[in-house]
Tab-separated table of C-alpha atoms in Angstrom:
chain	number	residue	atom	x	y	z
S	1	MET	CA	-1.463	2.387	-32.396
S	2	THR	CA	1.396	4.642	-31.365
S	3	GLY	CA	1.145	3.968	-27.679
S	4	GLU	CA	-0.363	7.287	-26.681
S	5	TRP	CA	-3.562	7.295	-24.673
S	6	GLY	CA	-6.118	7.954	-27.380
S	7	ILE	CA	-9.766	7.927	-28.294
S	8	TYR	CA	-10.694	4.809	-26.283
S	9	ILE	CA	-9.407	6.458	-23.121
S	10	VAL	CA	-11.270	9.691	-23.944
S	11	LEU	CA	-14.506	7.765	-24.525
S	12	TYR	CA	-14.037	5.792	-21.315
S	13	PHE	CA	-13.411	8.946	-19.237
S	14	TRP	CA	-16.522	10.475	-20.777
S	15	LEU	CA	-18.891	7.505	-20.391
S	16	ALA	CA	-17.819	6.699	-16.835
S	17	ALA	CA	-18.118	10.337	-15.776
S	18	MET	CA	-21.515	10.808	-17.420
S	19	GLY	CA	-23.044	7.632	-16.008
S	20	GLY	CA	-21.306	7.933	-12.653
S	21	GLY	CA	-22.279	11.592	-12.305
S	22	ALA	CA	-25.924	10.809	-13.150
S	23	PHE	CA	-25.970	8.067	-10.483
S	24	LEU	CA	-24.403	10.227	-7.763
S	25	ILE	CA	-26.794	13.089	-8.472
S	26	ALA	CA	-29.843	10.815	-8.699
S	27	LEU	CA	-29.019	9.491	-5.225
S	28	GLY	CA	-29.502	13.039	-3.939
S	29	LEU	CA	-32.970	13.312	-5.480
S	30	ARG	CA	-36.146	12.116	-3.750
S	31	ASP	CA	-37.470	10.303	-6.780
S	32	ASP	CA	-36.861	6.518	-6.485
S	33	ARG	CA	-37.273	5.970	-10.212
S	34	ALA	CA	-34.537	8.510	-10.903
S	35	LYS	CA	-32.239	6.627	-8.531
S	36	ARG	CA	-32.861	3.392	-10.363
S	37	SER	CA	-32.306	4.957	-13.783
S	38	GLY	CA	-29.127	6.587	-12.408
S	39	ALA	CA	-27.849	3.163	-11.349
S	40	PHE	CA	-28.682	1.822	-14.799
S	41	LEU	CA	-26.852	4.670	-16.571
S	42	ALA	CA	-23.777	4.266	-14.378
S	43	PHE	CA	-23.779	0.505	-14.966
S	44	ILE	CA	-23.940	0.957	-18.748
S	45	GLY	CA	-21.235	3.640	-18.698
S	46	ILE	CA	-18.933	1.553	-16.539
S	47	VAL	CA	-19.405	-1.704	-18.471
S	48	ILE	CA	-18.857	-0.101	-21.887
S	49	GLY	CA	-16.017	1.987	-20.449
S	50	ALA	CA	-14.319	-1.083	-18.988
S	51	LEU	CA	-14.615	-2.880	-22.334
S	52	LEU	CA	-12.999	0.096	-24.082
S	53	LEU	CA	-10.136	-0.015	-21.573
S	54	VAL	CA	-9.555	-3.715	-22.234
S	55	VAL	CA	-9.600	-3.178	-26.001
S	56	ASP	CA	-7.065	-0.353	-25.556
S	57	LEU	CA	-4.533	-2.661	-23.877
S	58	GLY	CA	-1.588	-3.932	-25.909
S	59	GLN	CA	-2.435	-7.417	-24.619
S	60	PRO	CA	-6.233	-7.419	-24.073
S	61	ALA	CA	-6.328	-11.123	-23.185
S	62	ARG	CA	-4.107	-10.418	-20.180
S	63	PHE	CA	-6.516	-7.916	-18.587
S	64	TRP	CA	-6.977	-10.284	-15.647
S	65	HIS	CA	-3.370	-9.627	-14.587
S	66	LEU	CA	-4.786	-6.370	-13.214
S	67	LEU	CA	-6.826	-8.242	-10.643
S	68	ALA	CA	-4.235	-10.926	-9.864
S	69	GLY	CA	-2.050	-8.741	-7.630
S	70	PHE	CA	-2.184	-5.942	-5.066
S	71	HIS	CA	-0.578	-2.668	-6.172
S	72	PRO	CA	-2.439	0.139	-4.372
S	73	ILE	CA	0.174	2.819	-5.207
S	74	SER	CA	-0.562	2.311	-8.898
S	75	VAL	CA	-3.522	4.551	-9.690
S	76	MET	CA	-4.170	2.361	-12.710
S	77	TRP	CA	-4.490	-0.713	-10.464
S	78	LEU	CA	-6.721	1.022	-7.935
S	79	GLY	CA	-8.880	2.386	-10.752
S	80	SER	CA	-9.321	-1.084	-12.234
S	81	ALA	CA	-10.263	-2.467	-8.819
S	82	VAL	CA	-12.886	0.197	-8.068
S	83	LEU	CA	-14.180	-0.067	-11.629
S	84	ALA	CA	-14.766	-3.816	-11.234
S	85	LEU	CA	-16.258	-3.480	-7.733
S	86	SER	CA	-18.532	-0.571	-8.664
S	87	GLY	CA	-19.825	-2.588	-11.615
S	88	LEU	CA	-20.645	-5.382	-9.192
S	89	GLY	CA	-22.371	-2.997	-6.742
S	90	LEU	CA	-24.438	-1.414	-9.519
S	91	PHE	CA	-25.389	-4.838	-10.862
S	92	LEU	CA	-26.654	-5.836	-7.409
S	93	MET	CA	-28.647	-2.606	-7.201
S	94	LEU	CA	-30.230	-3.320	-10.574
S	95	ILE	CA	-31.357	-6.825	-9.665
S	96	LEU	CA	-32.468	-6.094	-6.073
S	97	ARG	CA	-35.938	-4.629	-5.568
S	98	GLU	CA	-35.073	-3.183	-2.151
S	99	TRP	CA	-31.663	-1.572	-1.630
S	100	PRO	CA	-29.971	-2.151	1.721
S	101	ASP	CA	-28.434	1.118	2.979
S	102	TRP	CA	-24.898	-0.277	3.060
S	103	LEU	CA	-25.109	-1.284	-0.596
S	104	VAL	CA	-26.142	2.218	-1.619
S	105	TRP	CA	-23.338	3.787	0.418
S	106	VAL	CA	-20.623	1.378	-0.707
S	107	THR	CA	-21.620	1.650	-4.366
S	108	ALA	CA	-21.838	5.439	-4.175
S	109	ILE	CA	-18.301	5.648	-2.747
S	110	LEU	CA	-17.009	3.232	-5.401
S	111	VAL	CA	-18.620	5.233	-8.200
S	112	LEU	CA	-17.212	8.454	-6.731
S	113	LEU	CA	-13.766	6.822	-6.772
S	114	VAL	CA	-14.267	5.765	-10.402
S	115	VAL	CA	-15.125	9.335	-11.375
S	116	GLY	CA	-12.316	10.825	-9.268
S	117	TYR	CA	-9.401	8.455	-9.883
S	118	THR	CA	-9.109	9.442	-13.538
S	119	GLY	CA	-7.938	12.891	-12.446
S	120	VAL	CA	-5.449	11.362	-10.001
S	121	LEU	CA	-4.207	9.041	-12.778
S	122	LEU	CA	-3.339	11.991	-15.008
S	123	MET	CA	-1.852	13.989	-12.101
S	124	ALA	CA	0.518	11.119	-11.253
S	125	THR	CA	2.365	11.260	-14.595
S	126	ALA	CA	5.458	13.040	-15.878
S	127	ARG	CA	3.330	15.064	-18.325
S	128	PRO	CA	3.361	18.698	-17.137
S	129	PHE	CA	-0.016	19.619	-18.644
S	130	TRP	CA	-1.671	16.989	-16.426
S	131	SER	CA	0.515	17.174	-13.363
S	132	ALA	CA	1.708	20.754	-12.908
S	133	SER	CA	-1.566	21.767	-11.208
S	134	PRO	CA	-3.612	19.766	-8.673
S	135	LEU	CA	-6.844	20.625	-10.483
S	136	MET	CA	-7.299	17.584	-12.739
S	137	PRO	CA	-9.541	15.707	-10.229
S	138	TRP	CA	-11.525	18.915	-9.603
S	139	ILE	CA	-12.186	19.411	-13.315
S	140	PHE	CA	-13.196	15.781	-13.851
S	141	LEU	CA	-15.484	15.732	-10.803
S	142	ALA	CA	-17.171	19.053	-11.663
S	143	SER	CA	-17.613	17.900	-15.247
S	144	ALA	CA	-19.066	14.562	-14.068
S	145	TYR	CA	-21.742	16.423	-12.095
S	146	THR	CA	-22.501	18.776	-15.010
S	147	SER	CA	-22.777	15.888	-17.473
S	148	GLY	CA	-24.634	13.655	-15.024
S	149	ALA	CA	-27.285	16.320	-14.383
S	150	ALA	CA	-27.556	17.023	-18.112
S	151	LEU	CA	-28.006	13.328	-18.848
S	152	LEU	CA	-30.858	13.074	-16.323
S	153	VAL	CA	-32.502	16.198	-17.814
S	154	LEU	CA	-32.139	14.760	-21.311
S	155	LEU	CA	-33.862	11.551	-20.204
S	156	GLY	CA	-36.861	13.570	-19.022
S	157	ASN	CA	-36.264	14.035	-15.300
S	158	ARG	CA	-38.168	17.128	-14.167
S	159	GLU	CA	-36.443	17.715	-10.829
S	160	PRO	CA	-35.856	21.498	-10.745
S	161	GLY	CA	-32.600	21.129	-8.800
S	162	LEU	CA	-30.979	19.421	-11.797
S	163	HIS	CA	-30.883	22.621	-13.837
S	164	ARG	CA	-29.367	24.404	-10.899
S	165	ILE	CA	-26.664	21.738	-10.571
S	166	ALA	CA	-25.851	21.663	-14.279
S	167	PHE	CA	-25.722	25.479	-14.410
S	168	ASN	CA	-23.565	25.985	-11.317
S	169	PHE	CA	-21.161	23.142	-12.018
S	170	ALA	CA	-20.708	24.307	-15.610
S	171	LEU	CA	-19.655	27.709	-14.227
S	172	ILE	CA	-17.288	26.068	-11.729
S	173	GLU	CA	-15.895	23.850	-14.489
S	174	ILE	CA	-15.006	26.723	-16.793
S	175	VAL	CA	-13.334	28.619	-13.943
S	176	LEU	CA	-11.355	25.481	-13.009
S	177	VAL	CA	-10.253	24.912	-16.616
S	178	ALA	CA	-9.103	28.536	-16.912
S	179	ALA	CA	-7.227	28.250	-13.604
S	180	HIS	CA	-5.621	24.999	-14.755
S	181	LEU	CA	-4.381	26.511	-18.021
S	182	ILE	CA	-2.848	29.485	-16.230
S	183	TRP	CA	-1.349	27.299	-13.495
S	184	THR	CA	0.246	24.800	-15.863
S	185	TYR	CA	1.384	27.366	-18.463
S	186	PRO	CA	4.899	27.925	-17.066
S	187	ALA	CA	5.607	24.168	-17.102
S	188	ALA	CA	3.531	23.185	-20.136
S	189	GLN	CA	3.683	26.138	-22.517
S	190	GLN	CA	3.682	24.001	-25.669
S	191	GLN	CA	0.716	21.918	-24.496
S	192	VAL	CA	-1.384	24.911	-23.363
S	193	GLN	CA	-0.723	26.600	-26.699
S	194	ALA	CA	-1.778	23.444	-28.560
S	195	ALA	CA	-5.103	23.624	-26.695
S	196	LEU	CA	-5.675	27.359	-27.092
S	197	THR	CA	-4.444	28.060	-30.619
S	198	GLY	CA	-2.899	24.884	-31.993
S	199	GLU	CA	-3.964	21.481	-33.206
S	200	LEU	CA	-6.509	20.991	-30.384
S	201	ALA	CA	-8.068	24.453	-30.518
S	202	TRP	CA	-11.215	23.045	-32.174
S	203	ALA	CA	-11.825	20.754	-29.192
S	204	PHE	CA	-10.964	23.390	-26.583
S	205	TRP	CA	-13.071	26.179	-28.103
S	206	GLY	CA	-15.810	23.698	-28.970
S	207	PHE	CA	-15.924	22.817	-25.281
S	208	VAL	CA	-15.909	26.455	-24.153
S	209	LEU	CA	-18.459	27.783	-26.653
S	210	LEU	CA	-20.772	24.855	-27.455
S	211	GLY	CA	-20.312	22.830	-24.283
S	212	VAL	CA	-20.448	25.618	-21.693
S	213	ALA	CA	-21.239	29.142	-22.946
S	214	LEU	CA	-24.178	28.318	-25.219
S	215	PRO	CA	-25.917	25.949	-22.750
S	216	LEU	CA	-25.413	28.503	-19.963
S	217	TYR	CA	-27.006	31.167	-22.133
S	218	MET	CA	-29.915	28.882	-23.098
S	219	GLU	CA	-30.382	27.871	-19.477
S	220	ALA	CA	-30.490	31.519	-18.390
S	221	GLN	CA	-33.104	32.165	-21.091
S	222	ARG	CA	-34.951	28.977	-20.012
S	223	LYS	CA	-35.018	27.751	-23.591
S	224	ALA	CA	-34.734	24.294	-25.162
S	225	ALA	CA	-33.597	22.373	-22.059
S	226	ALA	CA	-33.071	19.127	-23.983
S	227	LEU	CA	-30.862	20.698	-26.640
S	228	SER	CA	-28.883	22.512	-23.991
S	229	ALA	CA	-28.387	19.224	-22.090
S	230	LEU	CA	-27.191	17.547	-25.287
S	231	LEU	CA	-24.659	20.325	-25.840
S	232	VAL	CA	-23.381	19.917	-22.265
S	233	LEU	CA	-22.802	16.196	-22.904
S	234	ALA	CA	-20.923	16.941	-26.133
S	235	GLY	CA	-18.887	19.504	-24.184
S	236	GLY	CA	-17.955	16.822	-21.632
S	237	PHE	CA	-16.518	14.765	-24.483
S	238	LEU	CA	-14.574	17.674	-25.995
S	239	LEU	CA	-13.174	18.590	-22.563
S	240	ARG	CA	-11.725	15.117	-22.089
S	241	TYR	CA	-10.555	14.996	-25.691
S	242	PHE	CA	-8.417	18.118	-25.485
S	243	ILE	CA	-7.113	17.269	-22.012
S	244	VAL	CA	-6.019	13.734	-22.936
S	245	TYR	CA	-4.438	14.724	-26.254
S	246	ALA	CA	-2.907	18.048	-25.155
S	247	GLY	CA	-1.146	16.275	-22.290
S	248	GLN	CA	0.758	14.191	-24.814
S	249	VAL	CA	1.671	16.988	-27.226
S	250	GLY	CA	5.443	17.165	-27.625
S	251	VAL	CA	5.971	13.482	-26.850
S	252	LEU	CA	8.022	12.406	-29.847
S	253	ARG	CA	6.738	9.504	-31.920
S	254	PHE	CA	8.572	8.739	-35.113
O	1	MET	CA	18.686	4.624	-1.827
O	2	PRO	CA	20.721	2.150	-3.869
O	3	LYS	CA	22.641	-0.427	-1.815
O	4	ALA	CA	26.451	-0.501	-1.844
O	5	ASN	CA	26.580	-3.785	-3.778
O	6	ASP	CA	23.901	-2.891	-6.336
O	7	TYR	CA	24.817	-2.821	-10.021
O	8	ALA	CA	25.587	0.688	-11.268
O	9	ILE	CA	26.828	2.649	-14.274
O	10	LEU	CA	28.782	5.893	-14.192
O	11	PHE	CA	28.662	8.289	-17.132
O	12	ASP	CA	31.333	10.989	-17.121
O	13	ALA	CA	30.261	13.810	-19.460
O	14	SER	CA	33.716	15.401	-19.237
O	15	HIS	CA	35.188	12.424	-21.095
O	16	CYS	CA	32.402	11.872	-23.621
O	17	THR	CA	33.054	12.781	-27.278
O	18	GLY	CA	29.554	11.866	-28.463
O	19	CYS	CA	30.807	9.086	-30.729
O	20	ARG	CA	27.724	6.927	-30.092
O	21	ALA	CA	29.626	3.649	-29.853
O	22	CYS	CA	27.481	2.897	-26.763
O	23	GLN	CA	24.318	3.540	-28.757
O	24	VAL	CA	25.384	1.036	-31.401
O	25	ALA	CA	26.636	-1.538	-28.891
O	26	CYS	CA	23.252	-1.407	-27.143
O	27	LYS	CA	21.464	-2.101	-30.424
O	28	GLN	CA	23.808	-4.977	-31.234
O	29	TRP	CA	23.697	-6.768	-27.896
O	30	ASN	CA	19.947	-6.375	-27.488
O	31	ASP	CA	19.226	-7.155	-31.154
O	32	LEU	CA	17.309	-3.920	-31.714
O	33	PRO	CA	16.550	-2.761	-35.279
O	34	GLY	CA	17.631	0.608	-36.642
O	35	GLU	CA	15.027	3.309	-37.153
O	36	ALA	CA	14.064	5.417	-40.139
O	37	THR	CA	14.298	9.018	-38.963
O	38	VAL	CA	14.233	12.461	-40.549
O	39	ASN	CA	17.087	14.974	-40.352
O	40	THR	CA	16.027	17.690	-37.942
O	41	GLY	CA	19.156	19.799	-38.313
O	42	SER	CA	21.029	18.137	-35.480
O	43	TYR	CA	23.582	15.350	-35.370
O	44	GLU	CA	21.441	13.906	-32.610
O	45	ASN	CA	19.688	10.817	-33.920
O	46	PRO	CA	17.182	9.318	-33.272
O	47	PRO	CA	15.287	12.286	-31.788
O	48	SER	CA	14.129	10.351	-28.721
O	49	LEU	CA	14.313	6.945	-27.107
O	50	SER	CA	11.792	4.371	-28.318
O	51	ALA	CA	10.866	0.712	-27.964
O	52	ASP	CA	13.746	-0.026	-30.371
O	53	THR	CA	16.251	2.492	-28.990
O	54	TRP	CA	17.045	2.028	-25.305
O	55	LEU	CA	20.133	4.205	-25.209
O	56	ARG	CA	21.155	7.204	-27.257
O	57	MET	CA	23.457	10.171	-27.002
O	58	LYS	CA	21.736	13.441	-26.463
O	59	TYR	CA	23.364	16.496	-28.041
O	60	THR	CA	22.790	19.907	-26.552
O	61	GLU	CA	24.070	22.598	-28.842
O	62	GLY	CA	23.867	26.354	-29.189
O	63	VAL	CA	25.701	29.645	-28.885
O	64	VAL	CA	26.299	31.617	-25.696
O	65	SER	CA	27.928	35.040	-26.118
O	66	ASP	CA	29.628	34.079	-29.425
O	67	GLU	CA	30.914	30.834	-27.920
O	68	VAL	CA	29.603	27.666	-29.537
O	69	PHE	CA	28.863	24.869	-27.099
O	70	TRP	CA	28.181	21.238	-27.949
O	71	ASP	CA	27.511	18.997	-24.969
O	72	PHE	CA	26.769	15.297	-24.815
O	73	THR	CA	24.751	13.319	-22.326
O	74	ARG	CA	23.638	9.775	-22.050
O	75	ASP	CA	19.881	9.310	-22.498
O	76	ALA	CA	18.609	5.979	-21.131
O	77	CYS	CA	16.879	4.401	-18.164
O	78	MET	CA	18.370	5.632	-14.873
O	79	HIS	CA	17.309	2.518	-12.895
O	80	CYS	CA	15.772	4.598	-10.110
O	81	SER	CA	15.511	3.279	-6.551
O	82	SER	CA	12.029	4.761	-6.330
O	83	ALA	CA	11.079	4.188	-9.945
O	84	ALA	CA	7.945	5.871	-11.284
O	85	CYS	CA	7.438	3.094	-13.847
O	86	VAL	CA	7.486	0.396	-11.150
O	87	GLU	CA	5.106	2.306	-8.898
O	88	ALA	CA	2.757	3.173	-11.779
O	89	CYS	CA	2.632	-0.417	-13.076
O	90	PRO	CA	-0.738	-1.993	-12.176
O	91	THR	CA	0.412	-5.595	-12.561
O	92	GLY	CA	3.933	-5.708	-11.134
O	93	ALA	CA	5.358	-6.525	-14.590
O	94	VAL	CA	7.758	-3.583	-14.367
O	95	ASN	CA	9.744	-4.299	-11.241
O	96	TYR	CA	13.028	-4.147	-9.352
O	97	ARG	CA	15.300	-7.115	-9.881
O	98	GLU	CA	18.356	-8.232	-7.950
O	99	GLY	CA	20.905	-5.448	-7.593
O	100	GLY	CA	18.394	-2.630	-8.088
O	101	VAL	CA	17.957	-3.218	-11.825
O	102	VAL	CA	14.528	-2.226	-13.207
O	103	THR	CA	13.179	-4.459	-15.973
O	104	VAL	CA	9.910	-5.397	-17.658
O	105	ASP	CA	8.478	-8.920	-17.455
O	106	GLN	CA	7.129	-9.033	-20.991
O	107	ASP	CA	5.012	-12.122	-20.345
O	108	TRP	CA	3.132	-10.290	-17.602
O	109	CYS	CA	2.928	-6.732	-19.087
O	110	ILE	CA	-0.579	-5.909	-20.331
O	111	GLY	CA	0.382	-2.884	-22.443
O	112	CYS	CA	-1.535	-0.193	-20.509
O	113	ARG	CA	1.315	2.367	-20.978
O	114	ASN	CA	0.880	3.912	-17.524
O	115	CYS	CA	4.662	3.553	-16.998
O	116	VAL	CA	5.305	5.394	-20.275
O	117	GLN	CA	3.320	8.377	-18.971
O	118	ALA	CA	4.938	8.229	-15.528
O	119	CYS	CA	8.676	8.053	-16.347
O	120	PRO	CA	10.367	11.457	-15.836
O	121	TYR	CA	13.210	10.368	-18.178
O	122	ASP	CA	10.968	9.188	-21.049
O	123	ALA	CA	12.997	5.975	-20.916
O	124	ILE	CA	10.275	3.310	-21.220
O	125	HIS	CA	8.368	2.864	-24.461
O	126	TYR	CA	5.508	0.947	-25.965
O	127	ASP	CA	6.220	-1.605	-28.685
O	128	GLU	CA	3.154	-1.603	-30.880
O	129	HIS	CA	4.047	-4.926	-32.517
O	130	LYS	CA	4.555	-6.799	-29.266
O	131	GLY	CA	1.850	-4.927	-27.331
O	132	VAL	CA	4.155	-4.521	-24.315
O	133	VAL	CA	6.710	-1.961	-23.102
O	134	GLU	CA	10.482	-2.070	-23.595
O	135	LYS	CA	13.429	-0.424	-21.896
O	136	CYS	CA	17.119	-0.663	-20.981
O	137	THR	CA	17.800	-3.695	-18.787
O	138	LEU	CA	21.202	-2.436	-17.549
O	139	CYS	CA	22.276	-5.550	-19.500
O	140	TYR	CA	21.016	-7.683	-16.652
O	141	ASP	CA	21.819	-10.770	-18.753
O	142	ARG	CA	25.469	-9.628	-18.883
O	143	VAL	CA	26.041	-8.111	-15.440
O	144	SER	CA	24.456	-11.054	-13.637
O	145	ASN	CA	27.076	-13.199	-15.406
O	146	GLY	CA	29.979	-11.023	-14.377
O	147	LEU	CA	30.247	-9.057	-17.639
O	148	GLN	CA	29.992	-5.306	-18.108
O	149	PRO	CA	26.975	-3.741	-19.841
O	150	ALA	CA	27.385	-3.614	-23.634
O	151	CYS	CA	27.494	0.199	-23.710
O	152	VAL	CA	30.300	0.312	-21.135
O	153	THR	CA	32.528	-2.179	-22.993
O	154	SER	CA	32.274	-0.110	-26.183
O	155	CYS	CA	33.246	3.296	-24.777
O	156	PRO	CA	36.629	4.351	-26.276
O	157	THR	CA	37.254	7.380	-24.030
O	158	GLY	CA	36.535	6.034	-20.564
O	159	ALA	CA	33.351	8.059	-20.164
O	160	LEU	CA	31.412	4.954	-19.108
O	161	HIS	CA	32.190	2.746	-16.121
O	162	SER	CA	30.283	-0.001	-14.386
O	163	GLY	CA	30.574	-1.854	-11.123
O	164	SER	CA	29.095	-1.758	-7.646
O	165	TYR	CA	27.112	1.329	-6.652
O	166	ALA	CA	29.597	2.150	-3.887
O	167	ASP	CA	32.535	2.006	-6.331
O	168	MET	CA	30.769	4.100	-8.967
O	169	LYS	CA	29.807	6.717	-6.398
O	170	GLN	CA	33.386	6.834	-5.161
O	171	LEU	CA	34.658	7.197	-8.721
O	172	ALA	CA	32.149	9.993	-9.394
O	173	GLU	CA	33.234	11.885	-6.288
O	174	THR	CA	36.915	11.543	-7.160
O	175	ARG	CA	36.300	12.818	-10.686
O	176	LEU	CA	34.143	15.683	-9.387
O	177	ALA	CA	36.970	16.787	-7.090
O	178	GLN	CA	39.430	16.714	-10.036
O	179	LEU	CA	37.080	18.767	-12.200
O	180	LYS	CA	36.474	21.338	-9.471
O	181	GLU	CA	40.212	21.667	-9.032
O	182	ALA	CA	40.611	22.101	-12.783
O	183	GLY	CA	38.264	25.089	-12.611
O	184	TYR	CA	34.902	23.604	-13.614
O	185	LYS	CA	33.027	25.275	-10.797
O	186	ASP	CA	29.580	24.134	-12.016
O	187	ALA	CA	30.569	20.448	-12.185
O	188	ASN	CA	28.166	18.184	-10.312
O	189	ILE	CA	26.994	14.627	-9.814
O	190	TYR	CA	23.496	13.849	-11.057
O	191	GLY	CA	21.399	10.963	-9.704
O	192	LEU	CA	22.310	10.946	-6.011
O	193	ALA	CA	18.958	12.354	-4.870
O	194	GLU	CA	16.731	12.032	-7.943
O	195	MET	CA	13.918	9.450	-7.710
O	196	GLY	CA	15.267	7.902	-4.513
O	197	GLY	CA	18.785	7.739	-5.972
O	198	THR	CA	19.479	6.307	-9.406
O	199	HIS	CA	21.700	3.349	-10.283
O	200	VAL	CA	23.113	5.328	-13.203
O	201	LEU	CA	25.163	8.312	-12.025
O	202	TYR	CA	26.299	11.215	-14.210
O	203	VAL	CA	29.283	13.476	-13.709
O	204	LEU	CA	28.297	16.716	-15.451
O	205	LEU	CA	30.248	19.880	-16.244
O	206	LYS	CA	27.208	22.157	-16.161
O	207	HIS	CA	23.876	22.360	-14.369
O	208	PRO	CA	21.711	19.282	-15.203
O	209	SER	CA	18.965	21.431	-16.756
O	210	THR	CA	21.358	22.649	-19.466
O	211	TYR	CA	21.492	19.043	-20.681
O	212	GLY	CA	17.690	18.783	-20.547
O	213	LEU	CA	17.763	16.553	-17.470
O	214	PRO	CA	14.800	16.913	-15.094
O	215	VAL	CA	15.646	18.638	-11.811
O	216	GLY	CA	13.521	18.578	-8.671
O	217	THR	CA	11.946	15.272	-9.668
O	218	VAL	CA	9.005	14.139	-7.527
O	219	THR	CA	8.569	10.437	-6.764
O	220	GLU	CA	5.476	8.654	-8.005
O	221	LYS	CA	4.394	7.911	-4.403
O	222	LYS	CA	4.331	11.629	-3.604
O	223	LYS	CA	2.485	12.474	-6.824
O	224	VAL	CA	-0.141	9.812	-6.120
O	225	ALA	CA	-0.561	10.976	-2.518
O	226	SER	CA	-1.057	14.615	-3.546
O	227	GLY	CA	-3.421	13.465	-6.315
O	228	TRP	CA	-5.653	11.606	-3.878
O	229	LEU	CA	-5.502	14.486	-1.403
O	230	SER	CA	-6.628	16.919	-4.100
O	231	ALA	CA	-9.354	14.529	-5.263
O	232	GLY	CA	-10.573	14.069	-1.676
O	233	ILE	CA	-10.882	17.815	-1.096
O	234	ALA	CA	-12.576	18.220	-4.481
O	235	ALA	CA	-15.087	15.457	-3.710
O	236	ALA	CA	-15.935	17.021	-0.336
O	237	VAL	CA	-16.234	20.615	-1.582
O	238	LEU	CA	-18.085	19.868	-4.829
O	239	GLY	CA	-20.269	17.201	-3.190
O	240	TYR	CA	-21.299	19.574	-0.435
O	241	ALA	CA	-22.124	22.273	-2.984
O	242	GLY	CA	-24.240	19.863	-5.040
O	243	VAL	CA	-26.269	18.645	-2.077
O	244	HIS	CA	-26.724	22.218	-0.896
O	245	TRP	CA	-28.014	23.439	-4.273
O	246	VAL	CA	-30.491	20.587	-4.676
O	247	ALA	CA	-31.890	21.176	-1.185
O	248	GLU	CA	-32.043	24.944	-1.648
O	249	ARG	CA	-33.821	24.676	-4.975
O	250	ARG	CA	-36.247	22.123	-3.561
O	251	GLU	CA	-37.169	24.546	-0.756
O	252	GLN	CA	-37.656	27.394	-3.230
O	253	VAL	CA	-39.957	25.312	-5.416
O	254	GLY	CA	-41.787	23.994	-2.342
O	255	GLY	CA	-42.276	27.601	-1.210
O	256	GLU	CA	-43.654	28.647	-4.595
O	257	ARG	CA	-46.178	25.789	-4.560
O	258	ARG	CA	-47.405	26.664	-1.090
């Protein structure tokens, strides 16, 4: 391990966003079963994601140090706190037959924070590709909704609004990513080039073509909804992959 | 801002010959191993700071209108008063000690590397064998016992000084005035405003950016605040759009069924 934020972080960003997005969207649907499966998906994503984060630490056995103090300015600390609390809220939702309104609201806000803080975490670094534009939280939130809707579609939810959400947010996402690349280019030329034409081009173009363009085309043609949803999920992974790795291009490790 | 009695180091680039005695002294005092590096065509070595190199000389070289220039700067922790590493640390392991010194409590560090990503000087690094981060301690073990930092004692040209912040600032201002008088019109002091004021001050002959030093640094607090502001607006705008689209689509489908 060279100390860069690597594959565990990418997987965590992806799982938490997918599960969290599915939960937040399911709450907006009328179907109670969808809400429950959304809570289940978010719980799984957050538990596995949290385990990945612990494994990624240099001292995994000390993970509890995170919860032993109060450091709200540290985005990492706040993220750990909302991650733990949202897991608790989702667990309560899974074991309770009737959901009190406050529990739904509190858990929804916590899950929204889990999905959103990752963007703030990257923005609050000295890495220009992450911090030179304010769009990181926008991209991660839009992508969480795209992936969340796709995950619900993949699991057989027939709500027509889901396709609309996945379609529109995928469009927003690609516009945001393009805006981010242009915005950060003056400060992060080397990193943007790595994403567009360099060592991470496979992930970037994989995201653009397989994760956004092809599903949008299939959606417009109303073909193979499940396959298109699967491609959107893979795109969500590739998006986070190239963002996390491109941000650290040029950081010397020898 | 640093307090008058805080510990401080002054680096005077106009006296530095790039001999790297400070770099070696740092390794010796802190018992840091040497590193296997590859020649990149520069005398600068190693190419960056690391968990095993807390201080190095940075060489900036090139040609401007047929004139060769070869400038040296110190590359190490600046011991900021508003330190990004401290504010990014989720456990409080990286923290301010007495006299404004920033150090890592290695028994409390969990190895999350958030400080590594946050530092604008790339001065804190992850040690993969220990699973924690490492950085310059301003020789806290020496200065708290009345000694000078190892790097300062080794400097043969008087480019490095240490003492109270007030004294170092005074010394920097005196030297700056001398340099200006000697015709170095671009001479400046670096570190007075950066990151809340740094406990390591530089007297430079040229603009800081020519030495690769970050200018217009933004404190971690401000970055975090603008991050949350952006995330809040994003959540409101995108959330509203999502709710709107679901409702609109539901009405459309309801209409078709009727």
